[in-house]
CSV table of C-alpha atoms in Angstrom, one decimal:
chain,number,residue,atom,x,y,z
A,167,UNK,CA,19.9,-24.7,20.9
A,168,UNK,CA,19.2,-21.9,18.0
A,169,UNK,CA,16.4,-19.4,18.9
A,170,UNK,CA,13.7,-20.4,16.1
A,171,UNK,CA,13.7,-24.1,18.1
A,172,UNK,CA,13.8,-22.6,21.4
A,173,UNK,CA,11.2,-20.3,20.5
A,174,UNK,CA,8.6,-23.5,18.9
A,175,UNK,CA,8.9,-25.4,22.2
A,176,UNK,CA,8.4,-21.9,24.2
A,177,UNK,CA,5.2,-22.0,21.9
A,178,UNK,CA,4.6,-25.6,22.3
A,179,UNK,CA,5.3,-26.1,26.1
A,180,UNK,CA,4.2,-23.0,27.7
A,181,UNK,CA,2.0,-20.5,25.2
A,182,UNK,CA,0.3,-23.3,23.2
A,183,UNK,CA,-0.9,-25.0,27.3
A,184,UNK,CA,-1.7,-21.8,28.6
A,185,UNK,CA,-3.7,-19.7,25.5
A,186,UNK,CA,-6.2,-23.2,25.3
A,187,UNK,CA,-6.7,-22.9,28.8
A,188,UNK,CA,-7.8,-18.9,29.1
A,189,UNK,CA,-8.8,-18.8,25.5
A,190,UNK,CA,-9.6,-22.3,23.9
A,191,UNK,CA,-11.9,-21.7,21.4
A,192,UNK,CA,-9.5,-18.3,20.1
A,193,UNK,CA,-8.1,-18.8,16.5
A,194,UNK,CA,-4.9,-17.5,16.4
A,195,UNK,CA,-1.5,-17.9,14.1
A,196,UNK,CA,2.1,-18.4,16.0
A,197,UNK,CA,5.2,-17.8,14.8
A,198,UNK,CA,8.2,-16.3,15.0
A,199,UNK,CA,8.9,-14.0,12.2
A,200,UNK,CA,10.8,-10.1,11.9
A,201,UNK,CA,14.0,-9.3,12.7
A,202,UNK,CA,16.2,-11.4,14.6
A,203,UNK,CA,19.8,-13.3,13.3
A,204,UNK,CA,18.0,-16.4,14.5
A,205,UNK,CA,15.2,-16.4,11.8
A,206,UNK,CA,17.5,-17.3,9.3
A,207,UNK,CA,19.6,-19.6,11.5
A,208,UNK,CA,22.1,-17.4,11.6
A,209,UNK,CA,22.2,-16.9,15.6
A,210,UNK,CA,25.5,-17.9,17.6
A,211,UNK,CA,26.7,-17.1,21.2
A,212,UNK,CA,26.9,-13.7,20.5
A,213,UNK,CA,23.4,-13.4,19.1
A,214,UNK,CA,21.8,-14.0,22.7
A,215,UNK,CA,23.2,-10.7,24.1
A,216,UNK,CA,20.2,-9.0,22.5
A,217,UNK,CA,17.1,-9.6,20.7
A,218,UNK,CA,17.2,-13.1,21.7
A,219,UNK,CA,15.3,-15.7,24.1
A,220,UNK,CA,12.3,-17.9,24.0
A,221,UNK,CA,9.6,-15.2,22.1
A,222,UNK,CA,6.5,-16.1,19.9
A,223,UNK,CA,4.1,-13.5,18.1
A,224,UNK,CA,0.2,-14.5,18.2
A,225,UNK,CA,-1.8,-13.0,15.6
A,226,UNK,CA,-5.1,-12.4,15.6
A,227,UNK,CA,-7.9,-11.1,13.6
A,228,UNK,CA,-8.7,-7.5,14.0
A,229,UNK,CA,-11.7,-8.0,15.9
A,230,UNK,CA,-10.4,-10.7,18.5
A,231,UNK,CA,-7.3,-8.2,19.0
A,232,UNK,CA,-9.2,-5.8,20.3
A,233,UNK,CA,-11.2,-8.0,22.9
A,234,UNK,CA,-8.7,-9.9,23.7
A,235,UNK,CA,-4.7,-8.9,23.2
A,236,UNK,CA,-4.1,-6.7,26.1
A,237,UNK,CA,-5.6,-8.6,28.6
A,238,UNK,CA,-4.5,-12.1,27.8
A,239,UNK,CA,-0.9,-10.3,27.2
A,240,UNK,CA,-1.6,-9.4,31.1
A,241,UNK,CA,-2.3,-12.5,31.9
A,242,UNK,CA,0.6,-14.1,30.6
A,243,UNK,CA,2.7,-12.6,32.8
A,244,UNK,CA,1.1,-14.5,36.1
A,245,UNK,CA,2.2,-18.0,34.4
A,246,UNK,CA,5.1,-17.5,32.6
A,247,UNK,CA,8.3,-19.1,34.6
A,248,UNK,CA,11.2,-17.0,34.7
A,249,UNK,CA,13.1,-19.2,32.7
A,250,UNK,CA,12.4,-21.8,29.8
A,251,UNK,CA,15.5,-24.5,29.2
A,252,UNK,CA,17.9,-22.6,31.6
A,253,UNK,CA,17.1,-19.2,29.3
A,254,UNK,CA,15.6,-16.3,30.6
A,255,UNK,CA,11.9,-15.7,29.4
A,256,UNK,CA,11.3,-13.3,27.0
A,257,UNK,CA,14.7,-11.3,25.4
A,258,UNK,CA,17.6,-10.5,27.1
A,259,UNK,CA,17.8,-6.8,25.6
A,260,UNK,CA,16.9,-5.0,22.6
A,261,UNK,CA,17.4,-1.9,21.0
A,262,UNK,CA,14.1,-2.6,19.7
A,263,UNK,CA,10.7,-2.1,21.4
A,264,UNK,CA,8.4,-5.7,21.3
A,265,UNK,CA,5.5,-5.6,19.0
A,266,UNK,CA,6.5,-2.6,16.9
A,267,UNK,CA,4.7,-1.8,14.3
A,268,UNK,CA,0.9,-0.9,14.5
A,269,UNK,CA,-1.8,-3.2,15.5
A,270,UNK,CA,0.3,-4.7,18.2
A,271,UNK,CA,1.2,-5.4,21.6
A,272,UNK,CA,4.1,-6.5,23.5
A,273,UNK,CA,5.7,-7.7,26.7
A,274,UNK,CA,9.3,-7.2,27.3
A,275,UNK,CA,10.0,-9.3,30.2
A,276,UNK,CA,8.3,-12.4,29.0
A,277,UNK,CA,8.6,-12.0,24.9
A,278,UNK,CA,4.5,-12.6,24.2
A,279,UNK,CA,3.7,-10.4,21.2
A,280,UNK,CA,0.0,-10.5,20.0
A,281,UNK,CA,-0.6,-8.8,16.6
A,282,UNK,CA,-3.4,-8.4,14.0
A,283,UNK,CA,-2.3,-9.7,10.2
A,284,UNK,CA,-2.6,-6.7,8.7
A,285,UNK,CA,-0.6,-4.6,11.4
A,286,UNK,CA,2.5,-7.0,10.9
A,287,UNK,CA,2.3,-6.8,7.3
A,288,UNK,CA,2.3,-2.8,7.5
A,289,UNK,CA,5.0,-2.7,9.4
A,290,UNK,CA,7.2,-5.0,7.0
A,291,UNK,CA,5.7,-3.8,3.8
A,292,UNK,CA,4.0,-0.3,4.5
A,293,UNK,CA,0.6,-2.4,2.8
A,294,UNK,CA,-2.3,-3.6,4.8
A,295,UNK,CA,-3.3,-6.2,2.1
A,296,UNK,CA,-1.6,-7.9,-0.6
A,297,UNK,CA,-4.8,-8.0,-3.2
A,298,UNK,CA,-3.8,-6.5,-6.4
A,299,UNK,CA,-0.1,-5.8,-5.9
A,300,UNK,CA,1.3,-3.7,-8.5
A,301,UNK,CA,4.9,-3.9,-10.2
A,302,UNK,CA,5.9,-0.6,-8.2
A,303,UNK,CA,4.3,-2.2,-5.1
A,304,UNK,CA,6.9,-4.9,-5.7
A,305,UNK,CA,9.7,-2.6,-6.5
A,306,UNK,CA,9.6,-0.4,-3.7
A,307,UNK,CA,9.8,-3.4,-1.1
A,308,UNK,CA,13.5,-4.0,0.0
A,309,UNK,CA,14.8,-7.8,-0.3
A,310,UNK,CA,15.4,-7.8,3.8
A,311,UNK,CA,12.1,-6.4,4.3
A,312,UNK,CA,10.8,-9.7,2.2
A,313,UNK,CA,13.0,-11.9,3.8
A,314,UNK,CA,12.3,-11.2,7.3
A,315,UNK,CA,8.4,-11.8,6.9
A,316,UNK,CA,8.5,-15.0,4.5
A,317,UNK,CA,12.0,-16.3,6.9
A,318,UNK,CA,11.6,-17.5,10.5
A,319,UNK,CA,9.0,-20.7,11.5
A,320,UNK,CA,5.3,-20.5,11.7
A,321,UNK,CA,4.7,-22.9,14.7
A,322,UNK,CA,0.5,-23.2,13.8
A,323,UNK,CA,-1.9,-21.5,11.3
A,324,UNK,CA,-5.6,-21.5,11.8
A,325,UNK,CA,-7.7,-20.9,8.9
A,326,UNK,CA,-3.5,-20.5,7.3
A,327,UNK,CA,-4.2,-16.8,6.9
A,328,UNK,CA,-0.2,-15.8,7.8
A,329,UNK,CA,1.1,-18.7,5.1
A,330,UNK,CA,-1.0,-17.4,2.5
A,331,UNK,CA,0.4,-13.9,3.2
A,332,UNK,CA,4.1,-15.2,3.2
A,333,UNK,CA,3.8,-17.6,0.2
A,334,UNK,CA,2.2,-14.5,-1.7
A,335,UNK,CA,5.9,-12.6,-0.8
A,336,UNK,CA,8.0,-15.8,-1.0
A,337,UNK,CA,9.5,-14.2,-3.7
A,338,UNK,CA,9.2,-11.7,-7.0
A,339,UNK,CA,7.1,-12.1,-10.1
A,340,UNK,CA,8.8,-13.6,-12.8
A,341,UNK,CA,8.8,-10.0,-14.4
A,342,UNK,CA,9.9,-7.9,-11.6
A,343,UNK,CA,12.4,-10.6,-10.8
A,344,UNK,CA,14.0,-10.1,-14.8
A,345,UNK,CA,13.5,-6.5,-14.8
A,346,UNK,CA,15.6,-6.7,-11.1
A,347,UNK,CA,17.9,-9.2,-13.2
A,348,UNK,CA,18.5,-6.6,-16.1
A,349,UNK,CA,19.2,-3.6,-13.6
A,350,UNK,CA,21.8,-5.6,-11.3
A,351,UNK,CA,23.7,-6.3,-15.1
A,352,UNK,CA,23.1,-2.5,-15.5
A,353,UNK,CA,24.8,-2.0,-12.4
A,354,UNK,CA,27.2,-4.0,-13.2
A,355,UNK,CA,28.0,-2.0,-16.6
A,356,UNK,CA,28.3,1.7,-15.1
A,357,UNK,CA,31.4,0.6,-13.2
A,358,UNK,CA,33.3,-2.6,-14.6
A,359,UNK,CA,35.7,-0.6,-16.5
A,360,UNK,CA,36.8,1.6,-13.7
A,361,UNK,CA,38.6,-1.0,-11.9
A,362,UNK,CA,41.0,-0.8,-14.8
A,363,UNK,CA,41.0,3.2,-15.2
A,364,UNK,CA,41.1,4.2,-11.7
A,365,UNK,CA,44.1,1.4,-11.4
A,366,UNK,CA,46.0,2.6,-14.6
A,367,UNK,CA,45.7,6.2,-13.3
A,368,UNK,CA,47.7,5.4,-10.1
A,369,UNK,CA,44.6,5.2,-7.7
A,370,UNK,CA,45.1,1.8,-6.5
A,371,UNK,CA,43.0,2.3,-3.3
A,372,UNK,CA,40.3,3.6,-5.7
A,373,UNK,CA,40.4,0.5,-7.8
A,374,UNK,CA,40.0,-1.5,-5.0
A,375,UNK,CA,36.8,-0.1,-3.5
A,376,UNK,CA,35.3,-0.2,-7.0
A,377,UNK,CA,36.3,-4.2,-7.5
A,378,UNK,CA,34.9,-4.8,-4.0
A,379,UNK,CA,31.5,-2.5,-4.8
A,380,UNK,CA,31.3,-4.9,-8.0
A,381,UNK,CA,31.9,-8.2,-5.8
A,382,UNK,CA,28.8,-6.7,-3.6
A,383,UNK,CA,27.4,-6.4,-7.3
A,384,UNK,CA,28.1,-9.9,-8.3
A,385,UNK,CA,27.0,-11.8,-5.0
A,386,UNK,CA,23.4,-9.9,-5.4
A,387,UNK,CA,23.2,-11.1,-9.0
A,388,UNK,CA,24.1,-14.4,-7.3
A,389,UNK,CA,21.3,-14.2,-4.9
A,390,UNK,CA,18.3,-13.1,-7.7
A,391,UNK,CA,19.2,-15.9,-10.0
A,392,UNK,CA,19.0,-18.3,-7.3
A,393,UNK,CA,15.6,-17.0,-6.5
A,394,UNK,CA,16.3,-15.9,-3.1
A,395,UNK,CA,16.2,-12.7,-1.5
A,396,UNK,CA,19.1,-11.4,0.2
A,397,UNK,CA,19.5,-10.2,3.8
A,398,UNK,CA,20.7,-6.9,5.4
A,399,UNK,CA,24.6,-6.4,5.2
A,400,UNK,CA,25.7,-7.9,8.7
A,401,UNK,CA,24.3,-11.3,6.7
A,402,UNK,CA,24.9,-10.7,3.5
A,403,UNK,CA,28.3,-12.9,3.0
A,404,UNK,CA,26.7,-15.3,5.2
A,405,UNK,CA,23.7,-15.9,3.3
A,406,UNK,CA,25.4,-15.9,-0.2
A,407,UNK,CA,27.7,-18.4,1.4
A,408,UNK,CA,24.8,-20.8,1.4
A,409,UNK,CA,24.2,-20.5,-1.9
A,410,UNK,CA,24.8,-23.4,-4.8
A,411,UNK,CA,26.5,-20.5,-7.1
A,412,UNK,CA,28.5,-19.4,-4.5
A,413,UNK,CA,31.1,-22.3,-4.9
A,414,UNK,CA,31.2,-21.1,-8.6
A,415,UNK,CA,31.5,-17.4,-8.0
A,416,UNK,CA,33.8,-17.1,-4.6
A,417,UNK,CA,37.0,-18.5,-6.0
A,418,UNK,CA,36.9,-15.4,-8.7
A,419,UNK,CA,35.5,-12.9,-6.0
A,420,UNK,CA,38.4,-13.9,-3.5
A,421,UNK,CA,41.4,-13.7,-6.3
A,422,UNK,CA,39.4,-10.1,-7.1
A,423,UNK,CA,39.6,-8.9,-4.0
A,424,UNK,CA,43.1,-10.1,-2.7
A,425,UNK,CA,44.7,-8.9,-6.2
A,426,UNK,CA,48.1,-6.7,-5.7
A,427,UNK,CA,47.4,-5.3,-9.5
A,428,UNK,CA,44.2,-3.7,-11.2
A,429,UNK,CA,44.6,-5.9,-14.4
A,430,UNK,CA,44.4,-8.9,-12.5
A,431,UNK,CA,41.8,-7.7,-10.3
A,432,UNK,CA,39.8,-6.9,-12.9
A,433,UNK,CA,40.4,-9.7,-14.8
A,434,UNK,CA,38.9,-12.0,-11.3
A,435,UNK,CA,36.0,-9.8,-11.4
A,436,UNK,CA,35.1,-10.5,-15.7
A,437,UNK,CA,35.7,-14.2,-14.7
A,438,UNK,CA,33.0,-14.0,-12.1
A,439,UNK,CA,30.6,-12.3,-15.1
A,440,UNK,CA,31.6,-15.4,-16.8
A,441,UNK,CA,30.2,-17.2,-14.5
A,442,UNK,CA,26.7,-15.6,-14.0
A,443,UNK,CA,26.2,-15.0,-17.5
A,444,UNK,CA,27.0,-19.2,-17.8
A,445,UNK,CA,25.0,-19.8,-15.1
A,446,UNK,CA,21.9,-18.2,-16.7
A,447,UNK,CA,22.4,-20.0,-20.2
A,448,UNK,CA,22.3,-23.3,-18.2
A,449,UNK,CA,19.7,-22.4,-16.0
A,450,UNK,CA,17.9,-20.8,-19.1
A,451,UNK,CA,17.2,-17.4,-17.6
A,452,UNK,CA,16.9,-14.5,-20.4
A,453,UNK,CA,20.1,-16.2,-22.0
A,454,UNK,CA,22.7,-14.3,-24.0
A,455,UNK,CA,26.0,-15.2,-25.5
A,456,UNK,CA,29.0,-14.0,-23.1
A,457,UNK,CA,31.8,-12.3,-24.5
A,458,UNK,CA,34.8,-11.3,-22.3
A,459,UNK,CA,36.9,-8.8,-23.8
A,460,UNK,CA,38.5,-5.4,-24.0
A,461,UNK,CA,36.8,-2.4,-23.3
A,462,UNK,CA,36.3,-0.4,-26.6
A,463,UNK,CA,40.1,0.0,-27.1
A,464,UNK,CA,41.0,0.5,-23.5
A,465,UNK,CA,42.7,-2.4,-21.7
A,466,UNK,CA,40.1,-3.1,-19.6
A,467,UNK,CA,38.6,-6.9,-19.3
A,468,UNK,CA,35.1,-6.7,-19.4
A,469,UNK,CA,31.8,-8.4,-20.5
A,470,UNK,CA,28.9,-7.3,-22.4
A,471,UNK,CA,26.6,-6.2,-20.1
A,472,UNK,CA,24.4,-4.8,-22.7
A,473,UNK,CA,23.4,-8.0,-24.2
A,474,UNK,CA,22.8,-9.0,-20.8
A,475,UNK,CA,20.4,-6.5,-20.1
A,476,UNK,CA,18.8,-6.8,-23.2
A,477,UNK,CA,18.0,-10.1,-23.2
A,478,UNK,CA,16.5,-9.6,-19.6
A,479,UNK,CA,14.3,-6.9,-20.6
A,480,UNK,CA,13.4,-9.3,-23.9
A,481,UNK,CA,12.1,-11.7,-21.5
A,482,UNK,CA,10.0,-9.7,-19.8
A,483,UNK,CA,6.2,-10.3,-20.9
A,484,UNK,CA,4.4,-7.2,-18.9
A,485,UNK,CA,4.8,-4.7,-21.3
A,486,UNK,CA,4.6,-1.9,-18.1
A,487,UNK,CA,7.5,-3.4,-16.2
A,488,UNK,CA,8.9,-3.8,-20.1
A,489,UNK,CA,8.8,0.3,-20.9
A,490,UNK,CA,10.3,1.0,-17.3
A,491,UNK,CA,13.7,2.7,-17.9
A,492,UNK,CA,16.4,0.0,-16.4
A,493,UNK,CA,17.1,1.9,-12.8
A,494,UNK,CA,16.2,-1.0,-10.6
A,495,UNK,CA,14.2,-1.6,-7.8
A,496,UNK,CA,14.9,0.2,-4.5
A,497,UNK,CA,17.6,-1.7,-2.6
A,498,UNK,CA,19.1,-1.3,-6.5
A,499,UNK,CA,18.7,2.1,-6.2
A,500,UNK,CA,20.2,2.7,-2.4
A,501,UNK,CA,21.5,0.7,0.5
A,502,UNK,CA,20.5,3.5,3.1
A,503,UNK,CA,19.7,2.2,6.2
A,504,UNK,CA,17.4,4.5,7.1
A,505,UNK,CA,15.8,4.6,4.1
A,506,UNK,CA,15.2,0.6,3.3
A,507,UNK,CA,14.0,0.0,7.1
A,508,UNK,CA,11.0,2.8,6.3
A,509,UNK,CA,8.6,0.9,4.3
A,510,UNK,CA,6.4,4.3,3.6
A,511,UNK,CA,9.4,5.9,2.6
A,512,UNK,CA,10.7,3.0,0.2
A,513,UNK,CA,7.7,2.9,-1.5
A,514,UNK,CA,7.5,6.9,-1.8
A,515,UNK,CA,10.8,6.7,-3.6
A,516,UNK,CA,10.2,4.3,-6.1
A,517,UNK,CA,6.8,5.6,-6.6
A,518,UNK,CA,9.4,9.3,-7.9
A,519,UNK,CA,11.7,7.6,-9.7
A,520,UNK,CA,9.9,5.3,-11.6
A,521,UNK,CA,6.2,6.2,-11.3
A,522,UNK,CA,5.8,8.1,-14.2
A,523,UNK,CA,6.8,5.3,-16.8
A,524,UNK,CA,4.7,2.8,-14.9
A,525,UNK,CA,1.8,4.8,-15.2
């Protein structure tokens, strides 16, 4: 059994019986939502040697959090059995504290987290309310960030206060998503012709890492033009496996990667452009007219990523996101760890790089 199922009849069986019991007339959301290989079905034997076991979060509203999470939390702990469908209760081990995250409460031993809406959201977004979200507000929040509140199962909903949260983060804007569109081509751009250079030069491991950084390149493109947000790197193949375009783009990214010479890397890597830039015509997302080709007068096979990006920013209708120079949004602009886990921090960054033109 995968966690998210073993978690909803953990909810179902054992919290659901027990919380209308102590609490019956307590509104509460549960789910199971975060971090965790098993919220996007991912999980596998090795998954359940950490972070893993029959868990649910119950969120509250602020006010019945503070009457009532620590105690019922306490109180769990009397009923729980020690295990649930021959698993141990709660998670095996974690190098991660339950219920992190302000606003929030959490047993160990028996995996009940209680948290307040706007405490969860904080801790995946660094915002306590999703009213008037700005284009910099959507910038500055990482793609795993997104995924990890809108993935997982919500196992009930009263009043449907945590659905409406994740349907308004299900995914970008239309703008935001064709300004992220005309960075990733942008990206794209700065290092398509050094797969040839660094190759020709005599730097064969050089070329390599730069065909593989533009694979990484291509898969994310695959991932925003199929309107989904992509996961953190340990996933990241996984995921874009699971994609529709993927059987269009892997045969190129495979024969780019496993290529013994730069020209034909390169030239598996402008056949993979090929195919996103057809895939948008078809799809009709800010089409332009492909043209593979040489670079300039170097023998370089590339495509021409500024039409792309043109034709993105063309499309866009906000005329703020529209005057933003094409730098991208932050998980564009790094792949820090560190830095993309921090939501305070993400949003302080793109709030430096790009807050001036967006105000």
């Amino acid at each position: 059994m995968q966690g998210i199922e073993l978690s909803r009849r953990f909810y179902g069986d054992i919290v659901a019986p027990w919380l209308s019991r102590v609490a019956p007339d307590l509104p509460h959301s549960a789910a199971l939502i975060g971090y965790g290989s098993e919220l996007l079905g991912f999980d596998d034997e090795i998954s359940r040697d950490h972070n893993w076991g029959p868990r649910v979060h119950l969120y509250l509203d602020a006010r019945d959090f503070a009457a009532h999470a620590a105690r019922l939390l306490a109180d769990f702990a009397a009923v729980v059995p020690e295990t649930f469908l021959g698993e141990p209760a709660g998670w095996r081990s974690r190098p991660h504290p339950a219920a992190n995250g302000p606003d929030a409460v959490g047993a160990m031993e028996h995996g009940l987290e209680f948290h307040t809406f706007e405490g969860r959201l904080q801790a995946h977004t660094g915002l306590r309310s999703l009213e008037n979200l700005t284009s910099l507000d959507w910038l500055g929040l990482p793609e795993q960030s997104l995924l990890a509140f809108t993935a997982g199962a919500v196992f009930r909903d009263d009043g449907g206060r945590l659905e409406a949260l994740r349907k308004t983060l299900a995914y970008f804007p239309r703008d935001v998503w064709l300004y992220k569109i005309a960075c990733q081509w942008r990206r794209i751009a700065e290092e398509q012709a050094f797969v040839g250079r660094a190759g020709q030069a005599g730097d064969d491991l050089g070329s390599r890492v730069i065909a593989a950084r533009l694979c990484r390149d291509v898969m994310a493109m695959g991932f925003l033009l199929e309107r989904r947000y992509a996961p953190y790197p340990k996933w990241f193949g996984t995921g874009f496996a699971r994609l529709p375009i993927a059987s269009t783009l892997t045969p190129h990214l495979e024969a780019a990667l496993r290529a013994d010479a730069w020209k034909e890397r390169g030239e598996a890597l402008a056949g993979a452009y090929l195919a996103l830039a057809q895939w948008q015509r078809a799809h009709d997302i800010a089409p332009f007219e492909p043209v593979v080709g040489p670079y300039f007068d170097r023998p370089f096979t590339t495509i021409n990523t500024d039409d792309a990006v043109a034709s993105a920013m063309a499309a866009i209708a906000d005329p703020e996101i529209a005057a933003l120079p094409v730098i991208g949004a932050i998980d564009q602009l790094s792949d820090l760890t560190p830095l993309l886990t921090d939501p305070g921090k993400t949003r302080a960054v793109i709030r430096q790089v790009l807050g001036d033109e967006a105000n």
